Tab-separated table of C-alpha atoms in Angstrom:
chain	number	residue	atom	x	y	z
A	477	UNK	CA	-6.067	27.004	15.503
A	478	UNK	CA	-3.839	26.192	18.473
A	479	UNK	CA	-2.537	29.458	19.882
A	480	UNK	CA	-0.400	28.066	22.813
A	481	UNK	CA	1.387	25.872	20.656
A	482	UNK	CA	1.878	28.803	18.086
A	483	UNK	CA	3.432	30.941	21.375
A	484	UNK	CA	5.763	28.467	22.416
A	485	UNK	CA	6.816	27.302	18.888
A	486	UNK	CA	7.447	30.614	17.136
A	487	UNK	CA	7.819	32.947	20.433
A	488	UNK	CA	9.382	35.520	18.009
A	489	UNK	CA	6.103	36.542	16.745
A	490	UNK	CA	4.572	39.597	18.507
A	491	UNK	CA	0.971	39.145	17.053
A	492	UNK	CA	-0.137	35.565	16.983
A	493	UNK	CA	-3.784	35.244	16.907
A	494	UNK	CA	-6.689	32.956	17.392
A	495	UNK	CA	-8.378	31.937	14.411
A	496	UNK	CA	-11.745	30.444	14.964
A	497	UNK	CA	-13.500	27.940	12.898
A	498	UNK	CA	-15.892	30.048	11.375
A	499	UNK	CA	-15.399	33.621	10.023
A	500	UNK	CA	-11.242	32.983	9.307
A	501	UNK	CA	-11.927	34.831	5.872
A	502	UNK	CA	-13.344	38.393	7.755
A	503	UNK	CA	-10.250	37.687	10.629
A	504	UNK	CA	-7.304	37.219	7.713
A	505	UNK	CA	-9.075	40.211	5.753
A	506	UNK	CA	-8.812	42.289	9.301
A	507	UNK	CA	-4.971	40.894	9.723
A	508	UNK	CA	-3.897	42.040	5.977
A	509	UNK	CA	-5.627	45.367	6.693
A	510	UNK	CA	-3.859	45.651	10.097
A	511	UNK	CA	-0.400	45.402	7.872
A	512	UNK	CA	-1.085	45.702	4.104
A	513	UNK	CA	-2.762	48.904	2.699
A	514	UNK	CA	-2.923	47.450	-0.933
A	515	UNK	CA	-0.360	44.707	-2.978
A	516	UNK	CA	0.369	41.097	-2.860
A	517	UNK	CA	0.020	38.399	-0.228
A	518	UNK	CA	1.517	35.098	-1.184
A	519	UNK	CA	0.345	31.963	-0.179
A	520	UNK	CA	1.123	28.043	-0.206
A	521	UNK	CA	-1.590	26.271	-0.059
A	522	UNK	CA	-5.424	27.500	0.048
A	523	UNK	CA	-8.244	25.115	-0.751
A	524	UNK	CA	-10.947	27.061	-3.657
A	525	UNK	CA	-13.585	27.603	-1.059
A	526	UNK	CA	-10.995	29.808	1.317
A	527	UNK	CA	-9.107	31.544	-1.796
A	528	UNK	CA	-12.825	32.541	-2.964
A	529	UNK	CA	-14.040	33.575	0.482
A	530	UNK	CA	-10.741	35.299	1.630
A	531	UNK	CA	-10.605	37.295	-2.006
A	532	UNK	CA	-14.273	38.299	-1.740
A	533	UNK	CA	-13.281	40.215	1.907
A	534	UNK	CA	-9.863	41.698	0.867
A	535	UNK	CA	-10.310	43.629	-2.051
A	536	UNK	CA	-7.571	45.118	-3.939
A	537	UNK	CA	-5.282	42.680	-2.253
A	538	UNK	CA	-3.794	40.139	-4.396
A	539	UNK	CA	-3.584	37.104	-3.470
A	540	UNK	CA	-0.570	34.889	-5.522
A	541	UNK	CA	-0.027	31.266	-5.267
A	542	UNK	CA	3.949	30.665	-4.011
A	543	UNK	CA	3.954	27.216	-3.089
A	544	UNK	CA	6.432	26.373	-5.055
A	545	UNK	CA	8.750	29.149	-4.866
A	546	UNK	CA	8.510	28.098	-1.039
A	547	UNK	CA	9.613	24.542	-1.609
A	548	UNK	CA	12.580	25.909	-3.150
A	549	UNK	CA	13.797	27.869	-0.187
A	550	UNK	CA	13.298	24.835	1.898
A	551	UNK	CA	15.333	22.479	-0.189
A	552	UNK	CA	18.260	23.882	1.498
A	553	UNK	CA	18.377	23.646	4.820
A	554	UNK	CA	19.943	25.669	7.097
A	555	UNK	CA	22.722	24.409	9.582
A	556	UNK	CA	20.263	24.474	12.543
A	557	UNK	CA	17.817	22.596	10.493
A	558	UNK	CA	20.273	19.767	9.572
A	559	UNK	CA	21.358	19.420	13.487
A	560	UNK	CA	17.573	19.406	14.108
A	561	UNK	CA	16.839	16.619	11.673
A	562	UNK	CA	19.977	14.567	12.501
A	563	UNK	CA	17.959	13.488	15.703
A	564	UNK	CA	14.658	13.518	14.209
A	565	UNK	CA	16.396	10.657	11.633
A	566	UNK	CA	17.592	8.599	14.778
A	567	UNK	CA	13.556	8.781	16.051
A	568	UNK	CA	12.323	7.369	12.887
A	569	UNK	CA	15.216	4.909	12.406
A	570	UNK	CA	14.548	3.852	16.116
A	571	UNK	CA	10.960	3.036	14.921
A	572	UNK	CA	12.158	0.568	11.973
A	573	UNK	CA	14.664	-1.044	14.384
A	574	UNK	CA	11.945	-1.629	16.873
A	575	UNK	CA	9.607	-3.270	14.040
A	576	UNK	CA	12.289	-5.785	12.968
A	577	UNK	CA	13.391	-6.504	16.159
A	578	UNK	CA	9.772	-7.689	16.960
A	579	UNK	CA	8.302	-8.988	13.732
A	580	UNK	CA	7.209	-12.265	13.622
A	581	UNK	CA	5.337	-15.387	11.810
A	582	UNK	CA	1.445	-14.642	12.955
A	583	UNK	CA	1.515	-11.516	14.055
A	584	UNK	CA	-0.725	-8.684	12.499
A	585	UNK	CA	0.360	-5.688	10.508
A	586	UNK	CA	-0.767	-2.933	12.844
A	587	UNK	CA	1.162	-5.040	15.956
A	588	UNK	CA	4.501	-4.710	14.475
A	589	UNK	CA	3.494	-0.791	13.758
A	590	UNK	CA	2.304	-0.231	17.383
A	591	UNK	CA	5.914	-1.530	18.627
A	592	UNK	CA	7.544	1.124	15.971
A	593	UNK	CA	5.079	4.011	17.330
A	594	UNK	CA	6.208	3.392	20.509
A	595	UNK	CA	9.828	3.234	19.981
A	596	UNK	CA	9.368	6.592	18.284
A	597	UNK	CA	6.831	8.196	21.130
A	598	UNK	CA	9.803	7.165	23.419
A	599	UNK	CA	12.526	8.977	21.730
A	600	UNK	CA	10.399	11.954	21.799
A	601	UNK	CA	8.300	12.410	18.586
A	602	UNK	CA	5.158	14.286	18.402
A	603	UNK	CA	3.557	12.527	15.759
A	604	UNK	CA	3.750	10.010	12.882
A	605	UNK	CA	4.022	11.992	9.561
A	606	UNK	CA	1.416	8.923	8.237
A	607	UNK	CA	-0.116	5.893	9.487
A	608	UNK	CA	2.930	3.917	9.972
A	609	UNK	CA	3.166	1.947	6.383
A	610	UNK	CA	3.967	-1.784	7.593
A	611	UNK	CA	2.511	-4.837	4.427
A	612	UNK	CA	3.369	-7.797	4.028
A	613	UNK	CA	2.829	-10.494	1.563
A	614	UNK	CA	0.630	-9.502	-1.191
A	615	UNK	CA	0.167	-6.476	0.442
A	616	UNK	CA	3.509	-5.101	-0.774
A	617	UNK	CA	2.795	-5.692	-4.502
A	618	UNK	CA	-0.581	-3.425	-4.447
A	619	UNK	CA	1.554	-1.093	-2.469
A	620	UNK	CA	-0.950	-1.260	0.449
A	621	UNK	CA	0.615	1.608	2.542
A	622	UNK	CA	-1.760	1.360	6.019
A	623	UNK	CA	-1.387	-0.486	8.941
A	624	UNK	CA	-3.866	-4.075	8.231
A	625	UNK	CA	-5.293	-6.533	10.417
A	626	UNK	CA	-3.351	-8.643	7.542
A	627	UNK	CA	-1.148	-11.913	9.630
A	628	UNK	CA	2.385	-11.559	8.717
A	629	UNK	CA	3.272	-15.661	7.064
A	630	UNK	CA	6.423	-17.135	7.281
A	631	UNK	CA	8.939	-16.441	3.881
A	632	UNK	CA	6.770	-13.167	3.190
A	633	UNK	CA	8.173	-9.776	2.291
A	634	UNK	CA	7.981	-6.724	5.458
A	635	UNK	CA	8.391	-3.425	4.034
A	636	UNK	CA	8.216	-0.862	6.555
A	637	UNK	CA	7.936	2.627	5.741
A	638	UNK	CA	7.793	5.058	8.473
A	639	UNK	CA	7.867	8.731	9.052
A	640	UNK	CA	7.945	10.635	11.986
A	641	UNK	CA	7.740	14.028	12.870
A	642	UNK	CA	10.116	15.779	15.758
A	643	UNK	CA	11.116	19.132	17.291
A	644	UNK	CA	8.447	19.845	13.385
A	645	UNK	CA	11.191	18.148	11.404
A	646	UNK	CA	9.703	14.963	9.378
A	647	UNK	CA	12.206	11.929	8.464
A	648	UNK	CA	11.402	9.030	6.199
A	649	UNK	CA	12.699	5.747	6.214
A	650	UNK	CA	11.881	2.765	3.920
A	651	UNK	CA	13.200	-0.558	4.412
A	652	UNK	CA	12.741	-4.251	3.367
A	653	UNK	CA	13.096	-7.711	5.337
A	654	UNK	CA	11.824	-11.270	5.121
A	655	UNK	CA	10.253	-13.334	7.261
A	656	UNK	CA	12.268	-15.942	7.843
A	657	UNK	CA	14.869	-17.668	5.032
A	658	UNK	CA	14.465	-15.576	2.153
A	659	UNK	CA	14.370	-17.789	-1.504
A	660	UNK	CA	16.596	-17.578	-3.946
A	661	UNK	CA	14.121	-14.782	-6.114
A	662	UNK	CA	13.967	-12.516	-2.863
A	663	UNK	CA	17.456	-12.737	-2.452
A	664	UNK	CA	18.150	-11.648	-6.538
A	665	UNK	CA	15.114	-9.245	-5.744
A	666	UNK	CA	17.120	-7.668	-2.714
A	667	UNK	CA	20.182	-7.371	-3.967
A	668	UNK	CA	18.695	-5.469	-7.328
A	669	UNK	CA	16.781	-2.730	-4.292
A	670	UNK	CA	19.945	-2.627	-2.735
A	671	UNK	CA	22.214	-2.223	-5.589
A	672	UNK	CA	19.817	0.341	-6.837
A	673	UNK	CA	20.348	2.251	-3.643
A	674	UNK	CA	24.391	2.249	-3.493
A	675	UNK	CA	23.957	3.235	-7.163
A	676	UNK	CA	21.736	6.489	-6.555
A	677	UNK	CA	23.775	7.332	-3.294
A	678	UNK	CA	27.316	7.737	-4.981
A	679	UNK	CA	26.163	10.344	-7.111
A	680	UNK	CA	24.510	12.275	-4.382
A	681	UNK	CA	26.306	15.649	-3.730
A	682	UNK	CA	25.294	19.205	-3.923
A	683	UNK	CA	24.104	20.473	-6.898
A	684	UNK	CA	22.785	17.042	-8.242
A	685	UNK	CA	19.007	17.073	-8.846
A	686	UNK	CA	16.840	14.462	-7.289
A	687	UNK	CA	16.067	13.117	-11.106
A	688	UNK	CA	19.643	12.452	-11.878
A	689	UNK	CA	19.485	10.599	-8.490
A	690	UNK	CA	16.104	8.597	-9.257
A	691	UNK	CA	17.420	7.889	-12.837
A	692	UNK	CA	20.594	6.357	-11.229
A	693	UNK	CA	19.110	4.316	-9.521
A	694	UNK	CA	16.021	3.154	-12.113
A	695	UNK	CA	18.837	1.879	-13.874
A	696	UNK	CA	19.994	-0.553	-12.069
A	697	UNK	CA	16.573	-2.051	-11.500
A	698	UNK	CA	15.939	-1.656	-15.081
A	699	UNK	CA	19.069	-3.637	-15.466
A	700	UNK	CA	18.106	-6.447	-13.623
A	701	UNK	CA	15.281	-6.877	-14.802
A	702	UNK	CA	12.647	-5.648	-12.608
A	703	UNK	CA	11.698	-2.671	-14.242
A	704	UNK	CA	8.250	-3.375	-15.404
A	705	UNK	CA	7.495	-4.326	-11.309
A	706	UNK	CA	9.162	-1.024	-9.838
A	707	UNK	CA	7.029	1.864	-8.660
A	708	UNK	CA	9.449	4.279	-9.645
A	709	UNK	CA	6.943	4.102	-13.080
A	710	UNK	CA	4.287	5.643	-10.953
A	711	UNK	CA	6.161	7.910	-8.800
A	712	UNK	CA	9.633	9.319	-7.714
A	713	UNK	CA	11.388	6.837	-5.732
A	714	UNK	CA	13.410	9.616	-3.481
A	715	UNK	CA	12.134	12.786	-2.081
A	716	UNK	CA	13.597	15.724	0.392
A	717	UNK	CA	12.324	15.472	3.567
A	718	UNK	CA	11.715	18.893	6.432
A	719	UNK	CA	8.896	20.880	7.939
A	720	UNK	CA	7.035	18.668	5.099
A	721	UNK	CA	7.458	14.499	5.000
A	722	UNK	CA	7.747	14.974	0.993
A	723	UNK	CA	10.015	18.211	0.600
């Protein structure tokens, strides 16, 4: 799909080739028979109209879904990865410091996300991993995650959560602010988040599994009392991060 950026990314690999938009089934079927006389060829991710097209054109070839044998390996990341995604954090953090530094009282959703693009475009990243995730208001209790022409009110909840991608690497950061004086229910709201958080980071070590973390910290919030309002009901409130935003 992009052969120059394939060359200069992965210059390791003698045979890099161009595949074209239509026909990619006949060109992977001439690749495997280039290398594979007969056996297994795993794969990730394949959408049903490409498995059925490519398995049509190979043959004997077997084709076997890996995707999440894959995710293992990349759990673990090796030293040159973590250097690597050390600076992509700092990119992404830049982005969230850039959107609080600017928010205001009547300005729109999508402005205080065009201030975090740019911090991050600055520092060097290629893309956004996402539409940059910036609600406000009611927004953030339907979980609204897109950029909105929605105006940011005075003594309104900001969540920002951002992703970028650099040097391939994604990094995810979530955070919460309010605009202006927070009341006394955001404060007790905050303090529950960011209890929560402490609670699921002093566990964290190798060898703990990303439930125990979650369940660590669903505890607290179940604690305070805002357990029926958390999304972690609907969906894991951590995740690994790497060549993929959720690893």
């Amino acid at each position: 799909g992009d052969y120059m950026a394939a060359k200069h990314y992965a210059p390791w690999l003698e045979d890099v080739r161009i595949m074209h938009s239509l026909g990619r089934a006949q060109e992977l079927a001439e690749l495997f028979r280039d290398y594979i006389k007969d056996g297994r060829v795993g794969f990730d991710q394949l959408g049903v109209e490409e498995f059925r097209s490519l398995k049509e054109e190979i043959g004997g070839t077997e084709l076997v879904n890996l995707g999440g044998r894959i995710a293992e390996e990349r759990a673990v990341k090796l030293e040159d990865e973590v250097v690597i995604m050390e600076e992509a954090s700092k990119v992404t953090e830049a982005s969230i410091r850039a959107a609080l530094k600017n928010a205001r009282e009547g300005m729109r959703e999508y402005e205080v996300a065009a201030h975090a693009e740019f911090a991050a475009r600055r520092l060097g990243a290629e893309a956004m991993s996402w539409g940059l995730a910036t609600f406000s208001g009611a927004n953030t209790g339907i979980m609204l995650r897109h950029d909105s022409e929605k105006v940011i009110r005075r003594g309104e909840l900001l969540i920002l959560g951002y992703a970028t991608i650099y040097r391939g690497y994604n990094t995810d950061i979530t955070t919460t602010t309010v605009i202006g004086k927070p009341s006394m229910e955001q404060r007790k709201l905050y303090t529950a988040t960011y209890d929560s958080f402490q609670a699921a980071l002093k566990i964290v070590r190798p060898g703990v599994t990303t439930g125990e973390i979650h369940s660590a910290a669903e505890k607290v919030i179940v604690e305070g009392g805002y357990g029926k309002y958390s999304f972690s009901r609907l969906q894991p409130i951590l995740h690994g991060i790497g060549l993929n935003v959720y690893e």
